[in-house]
Amino acid sequence: MISPQENIILVGFMGTGKSSLGRLIAKKTGRRFVDTDHLIVESQGREISTIFKENGEEHFRQIETSTLETLKPFSGLVIATGGGIVTRPENVPLLQKQGFVVWLQADEEEIFRRVSRNSKRPLLQTEDPRKTIADLLAKRRPLYAAVCHFSIDTTLLTHQQAAEAIISEESRRLSVQNRA
Ligand code: S3P
């Protein structure tokens, strides 16, 4: 019998490439790709920015946790998560139990460049998005570090290189676990 593939879960700040890298890893490993933000937009029938505007961040966070819970029965997924998923303590065990959690890192400068291309992100609609990024990153870095099983800095890597590194780390871990 072929054992089910474990999920690979990508966490990290906005603009660190969770969705594009997630799609690539899914393609390379034969997993199915899901993105918690997309699942929320589908289930709510509204954009994330509209949910923030109409119901506030806390409401969005509740939906985000319920969405994560709906993924519990599944294996063989690559799950891209929203950048703030680590801010709710109850999401930590959910993430860690559901798969191999990878923290995608990138330099602040690079994050700013990447998110500046898209004005959709509600948390960055501030007077000084650069400072908002710095403040949020300072708060969240320890949270990403605490939840992840593995971290990788993607600043200087192509998507192909980052995907290969994550896939080989996942196989290495599995073979260590199987030997134990
Ligand atoms: C958020 C990140 C967004 C989205 C929402 C909140 C955050 O996802 O979930 O706007 O708190 O960092 P991405 O990380 O995919 O941009």
XYZ file of C-alpha atoms and ligand atoms in Angstrom:
196
model
C 0.000 0.000 0.000
C 1.228 3.494 -0.793
C 1.222 5.596 2.392
C -0.465 8.993 2.071
C 1.813 11.957 1.460
C 2.077 14.352 4.392
C 0.870 17.904 3.886
C 3.402 20.649 3.306
C 2.251 23.878 4.948
C 3.763 27.210 3.980
C 3.728 30.048 6.500
C 5.379 33.437 6.263
C 4.831 37.121 5.800
C 2.837 38.646 2.932
C 4.926 38.654 -0.224
C 7.222 35.776 0.662
C 5.898 33.658 -2.227
C 3.679 31.172 -0.368
C 1.160 30.814 -3.199
C 3.486 30.695 -6.188
C 5.962 28.426 -4.449
C 3.137 26.297 -3.074
C 1.764 25.729 -6.565
C 5.196 24.722 -7.813
C 5.824 22.280 -4.940
C 2.378 20.764 -5.513
C 3.128 20.261 -9.198
C 6.537 18.752 -8.553
C 5.339 16.336 -5.861
C 1.885 15.402 -7.174
C 0.134 17.040 -4.232
C -2.995 19.186 -4.425
C -2.528 22.906 -3.817
C -4.850 24.865 -1.545
C -4.600 28.416 -0.285
C -6.482 29.340 2.900
C -7.160 32.876 1.600
C -8.732 31.455 -1.580
C -10.815 28.982 0.437
C -12.077 31.903 2.543
C -12.953 33.998 -0.519
C -14.814 31.006 -1.993
C -16.722 30.112 1.165
C -17.608 33.724 2.011
C -18.219 34.892 -1.554
C -16.320 38.103 -0.757
C -12.776 39.398 -1.149
C -10.525 39.381 1.941
C -10.393 43.183 1.849
C -14.220 43.308 1.946
C -14.332 40.954 4.937
C -11.862 43.213 6.769
C -13.840 46.316 5.840
C -17.277 44.940 6.662
C -16.544 42.719 9.677
C -13.041 43.550 10.904
C -9.850 41.577 11.366
C -11.050 39.495 14.328
C -13.921 38.098 12.276
C -11.506 37.264 9.461
C -9.247 35.453 11.972
C -12.176 33.329 13.168
C -12.966 32.296 9.607
C -9.282 31.582 9.036
C -9.151 29.205 12.023
C -12.339 27.407 10.923
C -10.894 27.075 7.425
C -7.758 25.489 8.837
C -9.929 23.090 10.810
C -11.758 21.973 7.662
C -8.421 20.776 6.263
C -7.770 18.388 9.184
C -8.945 15.188 7.429
C -6.793 15.728 4.347
C -3.328 14.537 3.400
C -1.278 15.059 0.258
C -1.841 18.812 0.186
C 0.387 21.823 -0.143
C -1.297 24.489 1.987
C -0.418 28.165 1.526
C -1.615 30.160 4.530
C -2.349 33.849 5.104
C 0.561 35.780 6.612
C -1.251 36.395 9.888
C -2.289 32.806 10.590
C 0.388 32.527 13.294
C -1.119 35.361 15.332
C -3.830 33.124 16.828
C -2.341 30.721 19.375
C -4.964 28.042 18.639
C -3.713 27.833 15.051
C -0.261 26.691 16.179
C -1.155 23.081 17.119
C -3.526 22.901 14.147
C -0.686 23.788 11.795
C 1.889 21.578 13.466
C -0.370 18.513 13.545
C -1.478 18.887 9.960
C 1.881 18.619 8.253
C 5.420 19.763 7.669
C 5.401 23.495 8.448
C 7.806 25.599 6.407
C 8.495 29.258 7.152
C 9.321 31.247 4.027
C 11.496 34.192 4.914
C 12.559 37.178 2.822
C 14.355 40.456 3.530
C 12.170 43.349 4.599
C 13.306 45.336 1.554
C 12.339 42.503 -0.789
C 8.974 42.030 0.939
C 8.242 45.727 0.513
C 9.147 45.549 -3.185
C 6.941 42.497 -3.729
C 3.858 43.736 -1.848
C 4.071 47.183 -3.454
C 3.019 45.587 -6.753
C -0.421 44.814 -5.341
C -2.569 47.188 -3.321
C -5.154 44.605 -2.229
C -3.779 43.772 1.214
C -5.977 45.392 3.853
C -3.334 45.506 6.588
C -1.010 47.542 4.391
C -3.505 50.306 3.594
C -1.744 52.643 6.014
C 0.033 56.007 5.759
C 3.396 54.315 5.946
C 3.225 50.729 4.654
C 6.977 50.399 4.992
C 6.782 50.998 8.736
C 3.705 48.756 9.030
C 5.682 45.929 7.441
C 8.619 46.504 9.810
C 6.326 46.542 12.870
C 4.343 43.474 11.841
C 7.515 41.580 10.966
C 9.042 42.353 14.345
C 5.937 40.977 16.067
C 5.540 37.956 13.869
C 9.079 36.670 13.352
C 9.140 34.882 16.725
C 5.712 33.376 15.972
C 6.802 31.953 12.613
C 9.998 30.670 14.213
C 8.042 28.910 16.967
C 5.548 27.179 14.670
C 7.821 26.015 11.850
C 9.627 22.703 11.423
C 11.931 24.212 8.813
C 12.702 27.687 7.525
C 14.202 28.965 4.314
C 15.218 32.430 3.171
C 13.905 32.897 -0.360
C 15.344 36.381 -0.975
C 18.117 35.213 -3.281
C 16.553 31.982 -4.513
C 14.518 31.242 -7.610
C 11.186 29.502 -7.022
C 12.732 26.348 -8.500
C 15.628 26.414 -6.025
C 13.387 27.106 -3.053
C 10.939 24.368 -4.082
C 13.752 21.809 -4.496
C 15.198 22.703 -1.081
C 11.828 22.277 0.638
C 11.035 19.011 -1.141
C 14.420 17.513 -0.298
C 14.175 18.572 3.351
C 10.741 16.983 3.588
C 12.040 13.677 2.157
C 15.100 13.781 4.426
C 12.933 14.240 7.510
C 10.638 11.421 6.469
C 13.517 9.032 5.968
C 14.966 9.960 9.391
C 11.529 9.383 10.986
C 11.127 6.045 9.202
C 14.528 4.879 10.448
C 13.773 5.837 14.062
C -2.674 38.845 6.102
C -2.137 38.285 4.977
C -2.919 38.007 3.769
C -4.403 37.783 4.129
C -4.916 38.922 4.952
C -4.128 39.122 6.243
C -1.784 39.126 7.265
O -2.421 36.843 3.104
O -4.574 36.577 4.825
O -4.849 40.075 4.158
O -2.294 39.345 8.381
O -0.546 39.103 7.080
P -1.006 36.797 2.292
O 0.072 36.523 3.291
O -1.198 35.667 1.347
O -0.865 38.114 1.611
